[in-house]
């Protein structure tokens, strides 16, 4: 089974920063494109960002562009989401996901998901 695990969530003040991590079990994460999603209470899940296998190509939702940065350290088999200038509207459960096959973004489907990590932006 391909499994993803998110970590790094917590409570942060508006304007602050947080870095999330995504690691893999059961497969080698470093050869696949990875996406980040988020879901706030009462809202649909929203696509946030995607990164290709090499880390050279990245894409972002308009709601986070200029504030969030996706990156990866393939030697550590980890994908990161650096979140800066956080707003209360960024409060959500954040997920990483992949199709377990593609090298590049965008992905047409996301077959494998983590359990999510909670990010709360509040003063």
CSV table of N, CA and C in Angstrom, one decimal:
chain,number,residue,atom,x,y,z
A,1,UNK,N,0.8,-1.2,0.0
A,1,UNK,CA,0.0,0.0,0.0
A,1,UNK,C,0.9,1.2,0.0
A,2,UNK,N,0.5,2.2,-0.8
A,2,UNK,CA,1.2,3.5,-0.8
A,2,UNK,C,0.5,4.4,0.2
A,3,UNK,N,1.3,4.9,1.1
A,3,UNK,CA,0.8,5.7,2.2
A,3,UNK,C,1.6,7.0,2.3
A,4,UNK,N,0.9,8.1,2.5
A,4,UNK,CA,1.5,9.4,2.7
A,4,UNK,C,1.2,9.9,4.1
A,5,UNK,N,2.1,10.6,4.8
A,5,UNK,CA,1.9,11.1,6.1
A,5,UNK,C,2.3,12.6,6.1
A,6,UNK,N,1.4,13.5,6.6
A,6,UNK,CA,1.6,14.9,6.7
A,6,UNK,C,2.0,15.2,8.2
A,7,UNK,N,2.8,16.2,8.4
A,7,UNK,CA,3.2,16.7,9.7
A,7,UNK,C,3.5,18.2,9.7
A,8,UNK,N,3.6,18.8,10.8
A,8,UNK,CA,4.0,20.2,10.9
A,8,UNK,C,2.9,21.1,11.2
A,9,UNK,N,1.7,20.7,11.3
A,9,UNK,CA,0.6,21.6,11.6
A,9,UNK,C,0.6,22.0,13.0
A,10,UNK,N,-0.3,23.0,13.3
A,10,UNK,CA,-0.4,23.6,14.6
A,10,UNK,C,-1.1,24.9,14.6
A,11,UNK,N,-0.9,25.7,15.7
A,11,UNK,CA,-1.6,27.0,15.8
A,11,UNK,C,-0.5,28.1,15.5
A,12,UNK,N,-0.9,29.0,14.7
A,12,UNK,CA,0.1,30.1,14.4
A,12,UNK,C,-0.7,31.4,14.3
A,13,UNK,N,-0.1,32.5,14.6
A,13,UNK,CA,-0.8,33.8,14.6
A,13,UNK,C,-0.9,34.4,13.2
A,14,UNK,N,-1.9,35.2,12.9
A,14,UNK,CA,-1.9,35.8,11.5
A,14,UNK,C,-0.6,36.5,11.2
A,15,UNK,N,-0.2,36.4,10.0
A,15,UNK,CA,1.1,37.0,9.6
A,15,UNK,C,2.3,36.1,9.8
A,16,UNK,N,2.1,35.0,10.5
A,16,UNK,CA,3.2,34.1,10.8
A,16,UNK,C,3.4,33.1,9.7
A,17,UNK,N,4.3,32.2,10.0
A,17,UNK,CA,4.7,31.2,9.0
A,17,UNK,C,4.7,29.8,9.6
A,18,UNK,N,4.5,28.8,8.8
A,18,UNK,CA,4.5,27.4,9.2
A,18,UNK,C,5.0,26.5,8.0
A,19,UNK,N,5.7,25.5,8.3
A,19,UNK,CA,6.1,24.6,7.3
A,19,UNK,C,5.6,23.2,7.5
A,20,UNK,N,4.9,22.6,6.5
A,20,UNK,CA,4.4,21.3,6.5
A,20,UNK,C,5.3,20.3,5.8
A,21,UNK,N,5.3,19.1,6.2
A,21,UNK,CA,6.0,18.1,5.6
A,21,UNK,C,5.2,16.9,5.1
A,22,UNK,N,5.5,16.2,4.1
A,22,UNK,CA,4.9,15.1,3.5
A,22,UNK,C,5.9,14.0,3.3
A,23,UNK,N,5.7,12.8,3.9
A,23,UNK,CA,6.6,11.7,3.7
A,23,UNK,C,5.8,10.5,3.3
A,24,UNK,N,6.5,9.5,2.8
A,24,UNK,CA,5.9,8.3,2.2
A,24,UNK,C,6.3,7.0,2.9
A,25,UNK,N,5.4,6.1,2.9
A,25,UNK,CA,5.7,4.7,3.3
A,25,UNK,C,5.2,3.8,2.2
A,26,UNK,N,6.0,2.8,1.9
A,26,UNK,CA,5.6,1.8,1.0
A,26,UNK,C,6.0,2.0,-0.5
A,27,UNK,N,6.5,3.2,-0.7
A,27,UNK,CA,7.0,3.6,-2.1
A,27,UNK,C,8.0,4.7,-1.9
A,28,UNK,N,8.7,4.9,-3.0
A,28,UNK,CA,9.7,6.0,-3.1
A,28,UNK,C,9.1,7.3,-3.6
A,29,UNK,N,8.9,8.2,-2.7
A,29,UNK,CA,8.2,9.5,-3.0
A,29,UNK,C,8.9,10.3,-4.0
A,30,UNK,N,10.3,10.3,-4.0
A,30,UNK,CA,11.1,11.2,-4.8
A,30,UNK,C,10.9,11.2,-6.3
A,31,UNK,N,10.3,10.1,-6.8
A,31,UNK,CA,10.1,10.1,-8.3
A,31,UNK,C,8.8,10.5,-8.8
A,32,UNK,N,7.9,10.9,-7.9
A,32,UNK,CA,6.5,11.3,-8.3
A,32,UNK,C,6.2,12.7,-8.0
A,33,UNK,N,5.3,13.3,-8.9
A,33,UNK,CA,4.7,14.6,-8.6
A,33,UNK,C,3.8,14.5,-7.4
A,34,UNK,N,3.8,15.5,-6.6
A,34,UNK,CA,3.0,15.6,-5.3
A,34,UNK,C,2.2,16.9,-5.3
A,35,UNK,N,0.9,16.7,-4.9
A,35,UNK,CA,0.1,17.9,-4.7
A,35,UNK,C,-0.3,18.1,-3.2
A,36,UNK,N,-0.6,19.4,-2.9
A,36,UNK,CA,-1.1,19.7,-1.6
A,36,UNK,C,-2.5,20.2,-1.7
A,37,UNK,N,-3.4,19.8,-0.8
A,37,UNK,CA,-4.8,20.2,-0.7
A,37,UNK,C,-5.1,20.7,0.7
A,38,UNK,N,-6.2,21.4,0.8
A,38,UNK,CA,-6.7,21.8,2.1
A,38,UNK,C,-8.2,21.8,2.2
A,39,UNK,N,-8.8,21.6,3.4
A,39,UNK,CA,-10.2,21.6,3.5
A,39,UNK,C,-10.5,22.3,4.9
A,40,UNK,N,-11.3,23.4,4.8
A,40,UNK,CA,-11.7,24.1,5.9
A,40,UNK,C,-13.1,23.6,6.4
A,41,UNK,N,-13.5,23.8,7.6
A,41,UNK,CA,-14.8,23.3,8.1
A,41,UNK,C,-15.9,23.9,7.2
A,42,UNK,N,-16.8,23.0,6.8
A,42,UNK,CA,-18.0,23.4,6.0
A,42,UNK,C,-17.7,23.7,4.6
A,43,UNK,N,-16.5,23.5,4.1
A,43,UNK,CA,-16.1,23.8,2.8
A,43,UNK,C,-15.6,22.6,2.0
A,44,UNK,N,-15.6,22.7,0.7
A,44,UNK,CA,-15.0,21.6,-0.1
A,44,UNK,C,-13.5,21.6,-0.1
A,45,UNK,N,-12.9,20.5,-0.4
A,45,UNK,CA,-11.5,20.4,-0.4
A,45,UNK,C,-10.9,21.2,-1.6
A,46,UNK,N,-9.9,22.0,-1.3
A,46,UNK,CA,-9.3,22.9,-2.3
A,46,UNK,C,-7.9,22.5,-2.7
A,47,UNK,N,-7.6,22.5,-4.0
A,47,UNK,CA,-6.2,22.3,-4.4
A,47,UNK,C,-5.4,23.5,-4.1
A,48,UNK,N,-4.2,23.3,-3.6
A,48,UNK,CA,-3.3,24.3,-3.2
A,48,UNK,C,-2.1,24.5,-4.0
A,49,UNK,N,-1.4,23.3,-4.3
A,49,UNK,CA,-0.1,23.4,-5.0
A,49,UNK,C,0.3,22.1,-5.5
A,50,UNK,N,1.2,22.1,-6.5
A,50,UNK,CA,1.8,20.8,-7.0
A,50,UNK,C,3.2,21.0,-7.4
A,51,UNK,N,4.0,19.9,-7.3
A,51,UNK,CA,5.4,20.0,-7.6
A,51,UNK,C,5.8,18.7,-8.4
A,52,UNK,N,6.6,18.9,-9.4
A,52,UNK,CA,7.0,17.7,-10.2
A,52,UNK,C,8.1,16.9,-9.5
A,53,UNK,N,8.5,15.8,-10.1
A,53,UNK,CA,9.4,14.9,-9.4
A,53,UNK,C,10.8,15.5,-9.1
A,54,UNK,N,11.3,16.4,-10.0
A,54,UNK,CA,12.6,17.0,-9.7
A,54,UNK,C,12.6,18.2,-8.8
A,55,UNK,N,11.4,18.8,-8.6
A,55,UNK,CA,11.2,20.0,-7.8
A,55,UNK,C,11.4,21.2,-8.6
A,56,UNK,N,11.7,21.1,-9.9
A,56,UNK,CA,12.0,22.3,-10.8
A,56,UNK,C,10.7,23.0,-11.2
A,57,UNK,N,9.6,22.3,-11.3
A,57,UNK,CA,8.3,22.9,-11.7
A,57,UNK,C,7.3,22.9,-10.6
A,58,UNK,N,6.7,24.1,-10.3
A,58,UNK,CA,5.7,24.2,-9.3
A,58,UNK,C,4.5,25.0,-9.8
A,59,UNK,N,3.4,24.7,-9.2
A,59,UNK,CA,2.1,25.5,-9.5
A,59,UNK,C,1.4,25.7,-8.2
A,60,UNK,N,0.6,26.8,-8.2
A,60,UNK,CA,-0.1,27.3,-7.0
A,60,UNK,C,-1.5,27.8,-7.4
A,61,UNK,N,-2.4,27.6,-6.4
A,61,UNK,CA,-3.7,28.2,-6.5
A,61,UNK,C,-3.6,29.7,-6.3
A,62,UNK,N,-4.5,30.5,-6.9
A,62,UNK,CA,-4.4,31.9,-6.8
A,62,UNK,C,-4.5,32.4,-5.3
A,63,UNK,N,-5.2,31.6,-4.5
A,63,UNK,CA,-5.5,32.0,-3.1
A,63,UNK,C,-4.2,32.0,-2.3
A,64,UNK,N,-3.2,31.3,-2.7
A,64,UNK,CA,-1.9,31.2,-2.0
A,64,UNK,C,-0.7,31.6,-2.7
A,65,UNK,N,-0.8,31.9,-4.0
A,65,UNK,CA,0.3,32.3,-4.8
A,65,UNK,C,1.0,33.6,-4.2
A,66,UNK,N,2.3,33.5,-4.1
A,66,UNK,CA,3.1,34.6,-3.5
A,66,UNK,C,3.3,34.5,-2.0
A,67,UNK,N,2.5,33.6,-1.3
A,67,UNK,CA,2.6,33.4,0.1
A,67,UNK,C,3.2,32.0,0.4
A,68,UNK,N,2.8,31.0,-0.3
A,68,UNK,CA,3.2,29.6,-0.1
A,68,UNK,C,4.2,29.2,-1.1
A,69,UNK,N,5.1,28.3,-0.7
A,69,UNK,CA,6.1,27.7,-1.5
A,69,UNK,C,6.2,26.2,-1.3
A,70,UNK,N,6.0,25.5,-2.4
A,70,UNK,CA,6.2,24.0,-2.3
A,70,UNK,C,7.6,23.7,-2.8
A,71,UNK,N,8.2,22.7,-2.1
A,71,UNK,CA,9.6,22.3,-2.4
A,71,UNK,C,9.7,20.8,-2.0
A,72,UNK,N,10.9,20.3,-2.4
A,72,UNK,CA,11.1,18.9,-2.0
A,72,UNK,C,12.6,18.6,-1.8
A,73,UNK,N,12.9,17.7,-0.9
A,73,UNK,CA,14.2,17.2,-0.7
A,73,UNK,C,14.2,15.7,-0.9
A,74,UNK,N,14.5,15.3,-2.1
A,74,UNK,CA,14.4,14.0,-2.5
A,74,UNK,C,15.4,13.0,-1.8
A,75,UNK,N,16.5,13.6,-1.3
A,75,UNK,CA,17.4,12.8,-0.5
A,75,UNK,C,16.7,12.3,0.8
A,76,UNK,N,15.8,13.1,1.3
A,76,UNK,CA,15.0,12.8,2.5
A,76,UNK,C,13.6,12.3,2.2
A,77,UNK,N,13.3,12.1,0.9
A,77,UNK,CA,12.0,11.5,0.5
A,77,UNK,C,10.9,12.3,1.1
A,78,UNK,N,11.0,13.7,1.1
A,78,UNK,CA,10.1,14.6,1.7
A,78,UNK,C,9.7,15.7,0.8
A,79,UNK,N,8.4,16.1,0.8
A,79,UNK,CA,7.9,17.3,0.2
A,79,UNK,C,7.4,18.3,1.2
A,80,UNK,N,7.7,19.6,1.0
A,80,UNK,CA,7.4,20.6,2.0
A,80,UNK,C,6.4,21.6,1.4
A,81,UNK,N,5.6,22.2,2.3
A,81,UNK,CA,4.8,23.4,2.0
A,81,UNK,C,5.1,24.5,3.0
A,82,UNK,N,5.9,25.5,2.5
A,82,UNK,CA,6.2,26.6,3.4
A,82,UNK,C,5.1,27.6,3.2
A,83,UNK,N,4.5,28.0,4.3
A,83,UNK,CA,3.4,28.9,4.3
A,83,UNK,C,3.8,30.2,5.1
A,84,UNK,N,3.8,31.3,4.4
A,84,UNK,CA,4.1,32.6,5.0
A,84,UNK,C,2.9,33.5,4.9
A,85,UNK,N,3.0,34.6,5.7
A,85,UNK,CA,1.9,35.6,5.7
A,85,UNK,C,0.6,35.0,5.9
A,86,UNK,N,0.5,34.1,6.8
A,86,UNK,CA,-0.7,33.3,7.0
A,86,UNK,C,-1.9,34.2,7.4
A,87,UNK,N,-3.1,33.8,6.9
A,87,UNK,CA,-4.3,34.5,7.2
A,87,UNK,C,-5.3,33.5,7.9
A,88,UNK,N,-6.3,34.1,8.7
A,88,UNK,CA,-7.3,33.2,9.3
A,88,UNK,C,-8.0,32.3,8.2
A,89,UNK,N,-8.1,32.8,7.0
A,89,UNK,CA,-8.7,32.0,5.9
A,89,UNK,C,-7.9,30.8,5.5
A,90,UNK,N,-6.7,30.7,5.9
A,90,UNK,CA,-5.8,29.6,5.6
A,90,UNK,C,-6.1,28.4,6.6
A,91,UNK,N,-6.9,28.6,7.6
A,91,UNK,CA,-7.2,27.6,8.6
A,91,UNK,C,-7.9,26.4,7.9
A,92,UNK,N,-7.3,25.2,8.0
A,92,UNK,CA,-7.8,24.1,7.3
A,92,UNK,C,-7.0,22.8,7.7
A,93,UNK,N,-7.5,21.7,7.4
A,93,UNK,CA,-6.7,20.5,7.4
A,93,UNK,C,-6.0,20.4,6.0
A,94,UNK,N,-4.7,20.2,6.1
A,94,UNK,CA,-3.9,20.1,4.9
A,94,UNK,C,-3.5,18.7,4.6
A,95,UNK,N,-3.6,18.3,3.3
A,95,UNK,CA,-3.3,17.0,2.8
A,95,UNK,C,-2.3,17.0,1.7
A,96,UNK,N,-1.4,16.0,1.6
A,96,UNK,CA,-0.6,15.8,0.4
A,96,UNK,C,-1.2,14.5,-0.3
A,97,UNK,N,-0.9,14.5,-1.6
A,97,UNK,CA,-1.5,13.4,-2.4
A,97,UNK,C,-0.7,13.2,-3.7
A,98,UNK,N,-0.9,12.0,-4.3
A,98,UNK,CA,-0.2,11.7,-5.6
A,98,UNK,C,-0.9,10.6,-6.3
A,99,UNK,N,-0.6,10.5,-7.6
A,99,UNK,CA,-1.2,9.3,-8.3
A,99,UNK,C,-0.3,8.1,-8.3
A,100,UNK,N,0.9,8.3,-7.8
A,100,UNK,CA,1.9,7.2,-7.7
A,100,UNK,C,2.5,6.8,-9.0
A,101,UNK,N,2.4,7.7,-10.0
A,101,UNK,CA,2.8,7.3,-11.3
A,101,UNK,C,3.5,8.4,-12.1
A,102,UNK,N,2.9,9.6,-12.0
A,102,UNK,CA,3.3,10.7,-12.9
A,102,UNK,C,4.5,11.5,-12.3
A,103,UNK,N,5.3,12.0,-13.3
A,103,UNK,CA,6.5,12.8,-12.9
A,103,UNK,C,6.1,14.3,-12.8
A,104,UNK,N,5.2,14.7,-13.6
A,104,UNK,CA,4.9,16.2,-13.7
A,104,UNK,C,3.5,16.6,-13.3
A,105,UNK,N,3.3,17.9,-13.1
A,105,UNK,CA,2.1,18.5,-12.8
A,105,UNK,C,1.5,19.2,-14.0
A,106,UNK,N,0.1,19.3,-14.1
A,106,UNK,CA,-0.8,18.9,-13.1
A,106,UNK,C,-1.1,17.4,-13.2
A,107,UNK,N,-1.7,16.8,-12.2
A,107,UNK,CA,-2.1,15.5,-12.2
A,107,UNK,C,-3.6,15.4,-12.5
A,108,UNK,N,-4.0,14.4,-13.3
A,108,UNK,CA,-5.4,14.2,-13.6
A,108,UNK,C,-6.2,13.6,-12.5
A,109,UNK,N,-5.5,12.9,-11.6
A,109,UNK,CA,-6.2,12.2,-10.5
A,109,UNK,C,-5.2,12.1,-9.4
A,110,UNK,N,-5.8,12.0,-8.2
A,110,UNK,CA,-5.0,11.8,-7.0
A,110,UNK,C,-5.5,10.5,-6.3
A,111,UNK,N,-4.7,9.4,-6.4
A,111,UNK,CA,-5.2,8.1,-5.9
A,111,UNK,C,-4.8,7.9,-4.4
A,112,UNK,N,-3.7,8.5,-4.0
A,112,UNK,CA,-3.1,8.3,-2.7
A,112,UNK,C,-3.1,9.5,-1.9
A,113,UNK,N,-3.6,9.5,-0.6
A,113,UNK,CA,-3.8,10.6,0.2
A,113,UNK,C,-3.2,10.3,1.6
A,114,UNK,N,-2.7,11.4,2.3
A,114,UNK,CA,-2.4,11.3,3.7
A,114,UNK,C,-3.6,11.5,4.6
A,115,UNK,N,-3.5,11.4,5.9
A,115,UNK,CA,-4.6,11.7,6.8
A,115,UNK,C,-4.8,13.1,7.1
A,116,UNK,N,-3.9,14.0,6.8
A,116,UNK,CA,-4.0,15.4,7.0
A,116,UNK,C,-3.4,15.9,8.3
A,117,UNK,N,-3.1,17.2,8.3
A,117,UNK,CA,-2.5,17.9,9.5
A,117,UNK,C,-3.2,19.2,9.6
A,118,UNK,N,-3.7,19.5,10.8
A,118,UNK,CA,-4.5,20.7,11.1
A,118,UNK,C,-3.6,21.9,11.2
A,119,UNK,N,-3.9,23.0,10.5
A,119,UNK,CA,-3.3,24.3,10.6
A,119,UNK,C,-4.4,25.3,11.0
A,120,UNK,N,-4.1,26.0,12.1
A,120,UNK,CA,-5.1,26.9,12.7
A,120,UNK,C,-4.4,28.3,12.8
A,121,UNK,N,-4.9,29.3,12.1
A,121,UNK,CA,-4.4,30.6,12.1
A,121,UNK,C,-5.3,31.5,12.9
A,122,UNK,N,-4.8,31.9,14.1
A,122,UNK,CA,-5.7,32.6,15.0
A,122,UNK,C,-4.8,33.4,16.0
A,123,UNK,N,-5.3,34.6,16.4
A,123,UNK,CA,-4.6,35.4,17.4
A,123,UNK,C,-5.1,35.1,18.8
